[in-house]
Amino acid sequence: MARVRHNIARLFFAGEAGDEKRRELVVDLKTPRFLPPSDQAMSLPDHLNEDQHAAMRHVLRAQDYALLVGMPGTGKTTTISELIRLLVSRGKTVLLASYTHSAVDTICKKLIRSNSADEEATSSVDLLRLGDKSRIDSAIHPYVLADSANVEDFEAKLLKPNVVATTCLSVGHTLFAKRSFDYCIVDEASQVTLPTCLGPLKFAQIFVLVGDPQQLPPLLIRPAKSTSPASTG
């Protein structure tokens, strides 16, 4: 809870401790900026449909943030995976986040499979997965941050990967005091409360929220109602 409260407070801090850009976008509702559409041909994955291509073009034009909305089964996870690969091929770094480990791992597994299938390695993803290993899919374990014998080796493992994946509540990791990212992509964003979502957003120049606001509300844990006579009123 302390971290979530800090996420909100940071919007209003002055100077370097604050987050003026996110405050303008989230609190003041400043209109996001986009580059004008380009006539230049863009190489996009053939196996994606036109709606997915349009979503990727939309993100590439964004200068502040982009929202991608899709119903279940419309290919949002595949779009995210291919978008990350496209951004990496353009020399960008990406922070991938979601509220649950399972959502993060689903995209990570797609990225790993895509790496294996990319014989030319034109958009190879150097993936780092942060989090409690016991809660991470075993297929992702080779990409989880390992212990290091010295500080230099540890920092190299943190700073080198072009894609870092974690949950929204795990952004208090040492890594995030050391680097920032070009893009932050939050999957299942409609399941994340705004104060929690602010955590990963502050580490990137541009953020992308992906989800279906009609599917599920943010996940909240409330105390169970008491059934004792004293609570009935």
PDB file of C-alpha atoms in Angstrom:
ATOM      1  CA  MET A   1       0.000   0.000   0.000  1.00  0.00           C
ATOM      2  CA  ALA A   2       2.860   2.366   0.767  1.00  0.00           C
ATOM      3  CA  ARG A   3       4.188   2.003  -2.775  1.00  0.00           C
ATOM      4  CA  VAL A   4       0.754   2.649  -4.257  1.00  0.00           C
ATOM      5  CA  ARG A   5       0.327   5.783  -2.145  1.00  0.00           C
ATOM      6  CA  HIS A   6       3.767   6.930  -3.266  1.00  0.00           C
ATOM      7  CA  ASN A   7       2.747   6.469  -6.914  1.00  0.00           C
ATOM      8  CA  ILE A   8      -0.058   8.984  -6.412  1.00  0.00           C
ATOM      9  CA  ALA A   9       1.973  11.414  -4.312  1.00  0.00           C
ATOM     10  CA  ARG A  10       4.794  11.434  -6.850  1.00  0.00           C
ATOM     11  CA  LEU A  11       2.497  13.010  -9.417  1.00  0.00           C
ATOM     12  CA  PHE A  12       2.406  16.135  -7.293  1.00  0.00           C
ATOM     13  CA  PHE A  13       5.991  16.319  -6.048  1.00  0.00           C
ATOM     14  CA  ALA A  14       8.023  19.285  -7.267  1.00  0.00           C
ATOM     15  CA  GLY A  15      11.260  19.038  -9.228  1.00  0.00           C
ATOM     16  CA  GLU A  16      13.015  15.790 -10.115  1.00  0.00           C
ATOM     17  CA  ALA A  17      11.160  13.858  -7.407  1.00  0.00           C
ATOM     18  CA  GLY A  18       7.873  14.500  -9.175  1.00  0.00           C
ATOM     19  CA  ASP A  19       6.320  13.221 -12.374  1.00  0.00           C
ATOM     20  CA  GLU A  20       4.995  16.281 -14.156  1.00  0.00           C
ATOM     21  CA  LYS A  21       4.506  14.549 -17.489  1.00  0.00           C
ATOM     22  CA  ARG A  22       2.273  11.811 -16.064  1.00  0.00           C
ATOM     23  CA  ARG A  23       0.377  14.386 -13.980  1.00  0.00           C
ATOM     24  CA  GLU A  24      -0.451  16.407 -17.086  1.00  0.00           C
ATOM     25  CA  LEU A  25      -1.642  13.306 -18.945  1.00  0.00           C
ATOM     26  CA  VAL A  26      -3.465  11.469 -16.154  1.00  0.00           C
ATOM     27  CA  VAL A  27      -4.719  14.244 -13.856  1.00  0.00           C
ATOM     28  CA  ASP A  28      -5.007  17.251 -16.168  1.00  0.00           C
ATOM     29  CA  LEU A  29      -6.102  15.016 -19.067  1.00  0.00           C
ATOM     30  CA  LYS A  30      -3.752  16.668 -21.523  1.00  0.00           C
ATOM     31  CA  THR A  31      -4.436  15.467 -25.055  1.00  0.00           C
ATOM     32  CA  PRO A  32      -1.814  12.903 -26.119  1.00  0.00           C
ATOM     33  CA  ARG A  33       0.352  13.821 -29.083  1.00  0.00           C
ATOM     34  CA  PHE A  34       0.754  11.698 -32.213  1.00  0.00           C
ATOM     35  CA  LEU A  35       2.994  11.997 -35.223  1.00  0.00           C
ATOM     36  CA  PRO A  36       1.115  12.511 -38.502  1.00  0.00           C
ATOM     37  CA  PRO A  37       0.440   9.351 -40.533  1.00  0.00           C
ATOM     38  CA  SER A  38       3.348   8.433 -42.767  1.00  0.00           C
ATOM     39  CA  ASP A  39       3.125   7.380 -46.402  1.00  0.00           C
ATOM     40  CA  GLN A  40       6.332   5.406 -45.992  1.00  0.00           C
ATOM     41  CA  ALA A  41       5.858   1.646 -46.308  1.00  0.00           C
ATOM     42  CA  MET A  42       6.200  -0.200 -43.014  1.00  0.00           C
ATOM     43  CA  SER A  43       7.141  -3.857 -42.715  1.00  0.00           C
ATOM     44  CA  LEU A  44       4.619  -5.535 -40.407  1.00  0.00           C
ATOM     45  CA  PRO A  45       4.102  -9.252 -39.646  1.00  0.00           C
ATOM     46  CA  ASP A  46       2.130 -10.996 -42.391  1.00  0.00           C
ATOM     47  CA  HIS A  47       0.229 -13.230 -39.961  1.00  0.00           C
ATOM     48  CA  LEU A  48      -1.467 -10.264 -38.278  1.00  0.00           C
ATOM     49  CA  ASN A  49      -4.741  -8.851 -39.570  1.00  0.00           C
ATOM     50  CA  GLU A  50      -5.391  -5.256 -40.618  1.00  0.00           C
ATOM     51  CA  ASP A  51      -6.781  -4.261 -37.213  1.00  0.00           C
ATOM     52  CA  GLN A  52      -3.601  -5.515 -35.552  1.00  0.00           C
ATOM     53  CA  HIS A  53      -1.486  -3.663 -38.110  1.00  0.00           C
ATOM     54  CA  ALA A  54      -3.469  -0.492 -37.416  1.00  0.00           C
ATOM     55  CA  ALA A  55      -2.862  -0.911 -33.676  1.00  0.00           C
ATOM     56  CA  MET A  56       0.880  -1.218 -34.220  1.00  0.00           C
ATOM     57  CA  ARG A  57       0.962   1.863 -36.462  1.00  0.00           C
ATOM     58  CA  HIS A  58      -1.028   3.747 -33.828  1.00  0.00           C
ATOM     59  CA  VAL A  59       1.566   2.948 -31.151  1.00  0.00           C
ATOM     60  CA  LEU A  60       4.484   3.907 -33.390  1.00  0.00           C
ATOM     61  CA  ARG A  61       2.910   7.334 -33.950  1.00  0.00           C
ATOM     62  CA  ALA A  62       2.352   7.949 -30.228  1.00  0.00           C
ATOM     63  CA  GLN A  63       4.522  10.530 -28.487  1.00  0.00           C
ATOM     64  CA  ASP A  64       2.900  10.300 -25.043  1.00  0.00           C
ATOM     65  CA  TYR A  65       0.658   7.254 -24.807  1.00  0.00           C
ATOM     66  CA  ALA A  66      -1.642   4.984 -26.791  1.00  0.00           C
ATOM     67  CA  LEU A  67      -4.682   2.928 -25.810  1.00  0.00           C
ATOM     68  CA  LEU A  68      -5.373  -0.424 -27.477  1.00  0.00           C
ATOM     69  CA  VAL A  69      -8.839  -1.849 -26.850  1.00  0.00           C
ATOM     70  CA  GLY A  70      -9.951  -5.288 -27.959  1.00  0.00           C
ATOM     71  CA  MET A  71     -12.512  -7.880 -26.985  1.00  0.00           C
ATOM     72  CA  PRO A  72     -11.392 -11.349 -25.816  1.00  0.00           C
ATOM     73  CA  GLY A  73     -10.049 -13.425 -28.681  1.00  0.00           C
ATOM     74  CA  THR A  74      -9.119 -10.495 -30.916  1.00  0.00           C
ATOM     75  CA  GLY A  75      -5.384 -11.192 -30.656  1.00  0.00           C
ATOM     76  CA  LYS A  76      -4.254  -8.589 -28.132  1.00  0.00           C
ATOM     77  CA  THR A  77      -1.542 -10.843 -26.686  1.00  0.00           C
ATOM     78  CA  THR A  78      -0.129 -11.649 -30.126  1.00  0.00           C
ATOM     79  CA  THR A  79      -0.240  -7.969 -31.044  1.00  0.00           C
ATOM     80  CA  ILE A  80       1.715  -7.063 -27.908  1.00  0.00           C
ATOM     81  CA  SER A  81       4.329  -9.728 -28.614  1.00  0.00           C
ATOM     82  CA  GLU A  82       4.830  -8.591 -32.204  1.00  0.00           C
ATOM     83  CA  LEU A  83       4.788  -4.929 -31.175  1.00  0.00           C
ATOM     84  CA  ILE A  84       7.603  -5.573 -28.705  1.00  0.00           C
ATOM     85  CA  ARG A  85       9.634  -7.326 -31.398  1.00  0.00           C
ATOM     86  CA  LEU A  86       9.040  -4.425 -33.789  1.00  0.00           C
ATOM     87  CA  LEU A  87      10.116  -1.859 -31.195  1.00  0.00           C
ATOM     88  CA  VAL A  88      13.246  -3.867 -30.380  1.00  0.00           C
ATOM     89  CA  SER A  89      14.104  -4.057 -34.084  1.00  0.00           C
ATOM     90  CA  ARG A  90      14.029  -0.248 -34.066  1.00  0.00           C
ATOM     91  CA  GLY A  91      16.482  -0.094 -31.181  1.00  0.00           C
ATOM     92  CA  LYS A  92      13.902   0.637 -28.485  1.00  0.00           C
ATOM     93  CA  THR A  93      13.732  -0.714 -24.938  1.00  0.00           C
ATOM     94  CA  VAL A  94      10.469  -1.983 -23.481  1.00  0.00           C
ATOM     95  CA  LEU A  95       9.084  -2.495 -19.983  1.00  0.00           C
ATOM     96  CA  LEU A  96       6.272  -5.065 -20.064  1.00  0.00           C
ATOM     97  CA  ALA A  97       3.916  -5.135 -17.083  1.00  0.00           C
ATOM     98  CA  SER A  98       0.578  -6.519 -16.000  1.00  0.00           C
ATOM     99  CA  TYR A  99      -1.239  -7.055 -12.726  1.00  0.00           C
ATOM    100  CA  THR A 100      -0.793 -10.842 -12.714  1.00  0.00           C
ATOM    101  CA  HIS A 101       2.210 -13.087 -13.226  1.00  0.00           C
ATOM    102  CA  SER A 102       0.215 -15.311 -15.590  1.00  0.00           C
ATOM    103  CA  ALA A 103      -0.515 -12.433 -17.980  1.00  0.00           C
ATOM    104  CA  VAL A 104       3.150 -11.393 -18.025  1.00  0.00           C
ATOM    105  CA  ASP A 105       4.318 -14.978 -18.570  1.00  0.00           C
ATOM    106  CA  THR A 106       1.890 -15.582 -21.439  1.00  0.00           C
ATOM    107  CA  ILE A 107       3.491 -12.771 -23.431  1.00  0.00           C
ATOM    108  CA  CYS A 108       7.003 -13.799 -22.376  1.00  0.00           C
ATOM    109  CA  LYS A 109       6.433 -17.299 -23.750  1.00  0.00           C
ATOM    110  CA  LYS A 110       5.291 -15.846 -27.069  1.00  0.00           C
ATOM    111  CA  LEU A 111       8.441 -13.722 -27.212  1.00  0.00           C
ATOM    112  CA  ILE A 112      10.626 -16.739 -26.477  1.00  0.00           C
ATOM    113  CA  ARG A 113       8.947 -18.799 -29.207  1.00  0.00           C
ATOM    114  CA  SER A 114       9.295 -15.918 -31.665  1.00  0.00           C
ATOM    115  CA  ASN A 115      12.997 -15.647 -30.876  1.00  0.00           C
ATOM    116  CA  SER A 116      13.452 -19.341 -31.626  1.00  0.00           C
ATOM    117  CA  ALA A 117      11.579 -19.031 -34.915  1.00  0.00           C
ATOM    118  CA  ASP A 118      13.463 -15.915 -36.053  1.00  0.00           C
ATOM    119  CA  GLU A 119      16.345 -17.503 -37.929  1.00  0.00           C
ATOM    120  CA  GLU A 120      17.692 -14.131 -39.071  1.00  0.00           C
ATOM    121  CA  ALA A 121      17.419 -12.679 -35.533  1.00  0.00           C
ATOM    122  CA  THR A 122      16.373  -9.344 -37.001  1.00  0.00           C
ATOM    123  CA  SER A 123      14.362  -8.469 -33.912  1.00  0.00           C
ATOM    124  CA  SER A 124      15.819 -10.730 -31.243  1.00  0.00           C
ATOM    125  CA  VAL A 125      14.466  -9.955 -27.783  1.00  0.00           C
ATOM    126  CA  ASP A 126      16.926 -10.017 -24.889  1.00  0.00           C
ATOM    127  CA  LEU A 127      14.413 -10.769 -22.135  1.00  0.00           C
ATOM    128  CA  LEU A 128      14.749 -10.294 -18.389  1.00  0.00           C
ATOM    129  CA  ARG A 129      11.930 -11.479 -16.113  1.00  0.00           C
ATOM    130  CA  LEU A 130      11.765  -9.986 -12.630  1.00  0.00           C
ATOM    131  CA  GLY A 131       9.783 -11.467  -9.769  1.00  0.00           C
ATOM    132  CA  ASP A 132       9.471 -14.319  -7.302  1.00  0.00           C
ATOM    133  CA  LYS A 133      10.642 -17.404  -9.200  1.00  0.00           C
ATOM    134  CA  SER A 134       8.135 -19.617  -7.398  1.00  0.00           C
ATOM    135  CA  ARG A 135       5.293 -17.605  -8.929  1.00  0.00           C
ATOM    136  CA  ILE A 136       6.717 -17.517 -12.469  1.00  0.00           C
ATOM    137  CA  ASP A 137       5.996 -20.130 -15.160  1.00  0.00           C
ATOM    138  CA  SER A 138       8.808 -22.702 -15.280  1.00  0.00           C
ATOM    139  CA  ALA A 139       9.251 -22.047 -19.015  1.00  0.00           C
ATOM    140  CA  ILE A 140      10.409 -18.525 -18.114  1.00  0.00           C
ATOM    141  CA  HIS A 141      12.866 -19.545 -15.369  1.00  0.00           C
ATOM    142  CA  PRO A 142      15.959 -19.300 -17.634  1.00  0.00           C
ATOM    143  CA  TYR A 143      15.138 -15.602 -18.093  1.00  0.00           C
ATOM    144  CA  VAL A 144      14.669 -14.786 -14.402  1.00  0.00           C
ATOM    145  CA  LEU A 145      17.371 -12.615 -12.836  1.00  0.00           C
ATOM    146  CA  ALA A 146      19.995 -14.866 -11.263  1.00  0.00           C
ATOM    147  CA  ASP A 147      22.268 -14.166  -8.316  1.00  0.00           C
ATOM    148  CA  SER A 148      25.635 -12.577  -9.103  1.00  0.00           C
ATOM    149  CA  ALA A 149      28.988 -12.730  -7.366  1.00  0.00           C
ATOM    150  CA  ASN A 150      29.671  -8.998  -7.643  1.00  0.00           C
ATOM    151  CA  VAL A 151      27.869  -5.697  -8.077  1.00  0.00           C
ATOM    152  CA  GLU A 152      29.213  -5.060 -11.593  1.00  0.00           C
ATOM    153  CA  ASP A 153      27.911  -8.373 -12.915  1.00  0.00           C
ATOM    154  CA  PHE A 154      24.560  -7.807 -11.224  1.00  0.00           C
ATOM    155  CA  GLU A 155      24.168  -4.341 -12.759  1.00  0.00           C
ATOM    156  CA  ALA A 156      25.128  -5.652 -16.201  1.00  0.00           C
ATOM    157  CA  LYS A 157      22.333  -8.219 -15.993  1.00  0.00           C
ATOM    158  CA  LEU A 158      19.911  -5.468 -15.074  1.00  0.00           C
ATOM    159  CA  LEU A 159      20.948  -2.849 -17.600  1.00  0.00           C
ATOM    160  CA  LYS A 160      21.652  -4.906 -20.737  1.00  0.00           C
ATOM    161  CA  PRO A 161      18.278  -6.524 -21.659  1.00  0.00           C
ATOM    162  CA  ASN A 162      16.130  -4.614 -24.141  1.00  0.00           C
ATOM    163  CA  VAL A 163      12.913  -6.062 -22.677  1.00  0.00           C
ATOM    164  CA  VAL A 164      12.130  -6.321 -18.968  1.00  0.00           C
ATOM    165  CA  ALA A 165       8.937  -8.041 -17.809  1.00  0.00           C
ATOM    166  CA  THR A 166       7.376  -7.812 -14.361  1.00  0.00           C
ATOM    167  CA  THR A 167       4.122  -7.215 -12.501  1.00  0.00           C
ATOM    168  CA  CYS A 168       2.904  -3.718 -11.715  1.00  0.00           C
ATOM    169  CA  LEU A 169       3.600  -4.261  -8.022  1.00  0.00           C
ATOM    170  CA  SER A 170       7.206  -5.393  -8.570  1.00  0.00           C
ATOM    171  CA  VAL A 171       8.580  -2.120  -9.893  1.00  0.00           C
ATOM    172  CA  GLY A 172      10.282  -1.412  -6.580  1.00  0.00           C
ATOM    173  CA  HIS A 173      13.128  -3.644  -7.759  1.00  0.00           C
ATOM    174  CA  THR A 174      16.691  -2.293  -7.699  1.00  0.00           C
ATOM    175  CA  LEU A 175      16.640  -2.222 -11.501  1.00  0.00           C
ATOM    176  CA  PHE A 176      14.265   0.698 -11.627  1.00  0.00           C
ATOM    177  CA  ALA A 177      16.635   3.023  -9.808  1.00  0.00           C
ATOM    178  CA  LYS A 178      19.191   2.388 -12.550  1.00  0.00           C
ATOM    179  CA  ARG A 179      17.423   2.754 -15.882  1.00  0.00           C
ATOM    180  CA  SER A 180      14.441   3.945 -17.857  1.00  0.00           C
ATOM    181  CA  PHE A 181      12.721   2.621 -20.973  1.00  0.00           C
ATOM    182  CA  ASP A 182      11.492   3.968 -24.279  1.00  0.00           C
ATOM    183  CA  TYR A 183       8.121   2.221 -23.925  1.00  0.00           C
ATOM    184  CA  CYS A 184       6.043   0.698 -21.145  1.00  0.00           C
ATOM    185  CA  ILE A 185       3.295  -1.708 -22.214  1.00  0.00           C
ATOM    186  CA  VAL A 186       0.672  -2.677 -19.629  1.00  0.00           C
ATOM    187  CA  ASP A 187      -1.442  -5.699 -20.547  1.00  0.00           C
ATOM    188  CA  GLU A 188      -4.905  -6.255 -19.041  1.00  0.00           C
ATOM    189  CA  ALA A 189      -4.800  -2.611 -17.994  1.00  0.00           C
ATOM    190  CA  SER A 190      -8.525  -2.575 -17.222  1.00  0.00           C
ATOM    191  CA  GLN A 191      -7.828  -4.953 -14.312  1.00  0.00           C
ATOM    192  CA  VAL A 192      -5.317  -2.581 -12.701  1.00  0.00           C
ATOM    193  CA  THR A 193      -6.277   0.322 -10.460  1.00  0.00           C
ATOM    194  CA  LEU A 194      -4.873   3.681 -11.528  1.00  0.00           C
ATOM    195  CA  PRO A 195      -2.589   4.133  -8.476  1.00  0.00           C
ATOM    196  CA  THR A 196      -1.041   0.703  -9.099  1.00  0.00           C
ATOM    197  CA  CYS A 197      -0.697   1.283 -12.841  1.00  0.00           C
ATOM    198  CA  LEU A 198       1.214   4.516 -12.253  1.00  0.00           C
ATOM    199  CA  GLY A 199       4.116   2.471 -10.877  1.00  0.00           C
ATOM    200  CA  PRO A 200       5.498   1.117 -14.167  1.00  0.00           C
ATOM    201  CA  LEU A 201       4.357   4.072 -16.303  1.00  0.00           C
ATOM    202  CA  LYS A 202       6.815   6.490 -14.707  1.00  0.00           C
ATOM    203  CA  PHE A 203       9.801   4.528 -16.020  1.00  0.00           C
ATOM    204  CA  ALA A 204       9.076   5.063 -19.728  1.00  0.00           C
ATOM    205  CA  GLN A 205       8.853   7.931 -22.174  1.00  0.00           C
ATOM    206  CA  ILE A 206       5.767   6.475 -23.866  1.00  0.00           C
ATOM    207  CA  PHE A 207       3.218   4.091 -22.389  1.00  0.00           C
ATOM    208  CA  VAL A 208       0.706   1.756 -23.991  1.00  0.00           C
ATOM    209  CA  LEU A 209      -2.360   0.466 -22.138  1.00  0.00           C
ATOM    210  CA  VAL A 210      -3.938  -2.686 -23.567  1.00  0.00           C
ATOM    211  CA  GLY A 211      -7.199  -4.250 -22.461  1.00  0.00           C
ATOM    212  CA  ASP A 212     -10.957  -4.510 -22.604  1.00  0.00           C
ATOM    213  CA  PRO A 213     -12.752  -2.129 -20.206  1.00  0.00           C
ATOM    214  CA  GLN A 214     -15.968  -4.148 -20.657  1.00  0.00           C
ATOM    215  CA  GLN A 215     -14.373  -7.425 -19.570  1.00  0.00           C
ATOM    216  CA  LEU A 216     -13.280  -7.175 -15.924  1.00  0.00           C
ATOM    217  CA  PRO A 217     -12.991  -4.296 -13.457  1.00  0.00           C
ATOM    218  CA  PRO A 218      -9.795  -3.649 -11.473  1.00  0.00           C
ATOM    219  CA  LEU A 219      -8.966  -6.417  -9.010  1.00  0.00           C
ATOM    220  CA  LEU A 220      -9.675  -5.293  -5.462  1.00  0.00           C
ATOM    221  CA  ILE A 221      -9.510  -7.276  -2.252  1.00  0.00           C
ATOM    222  CA  ARG A 222     -12.149  -6.285   0.269  1.00  0.00           C
ATOM    223  CA  PRO A 223     -12.619  -7.689   3.786  1.00  0.00           C
ATOM    224  CA  ALA A 224     -15.337 -10.312   3.977  1.00  0.00           C
ATOM    225  CA  LYS A 225     -18.596  -9.073   5.433  1.00  0.00           C
ATOM    226  CA  SER A 226     -19.157 -10.170   8.995  1.00  0.00           C
ATOM    227  CA  THR A 227     -22.115 -12.450   9.645  1.00  0.00           C
ATOM    228  CA  SER A 228     -22.253 -11.707  13.367  1.00  0.00           C
ATOM    229  CA  PRO A 229     -25.468 -10.183  14.773  1.00  0.00           C
ATOM    230  CA  ALA A 230     -23.585  -7.010  15.651  1.00  0.00           C
ATOM    231  CA  SER A 231     -22.970  -6.297  11.941  1.00  0.00           C
ATOM    232  CA  THR A 232     -26.540  -6.538  10.768  1.00  0.00           C
ATOM    233  CA  GLY A 233     -27.378  -3.206  11.953  1.00  0.00           C
TER     234      GLY A 233
END
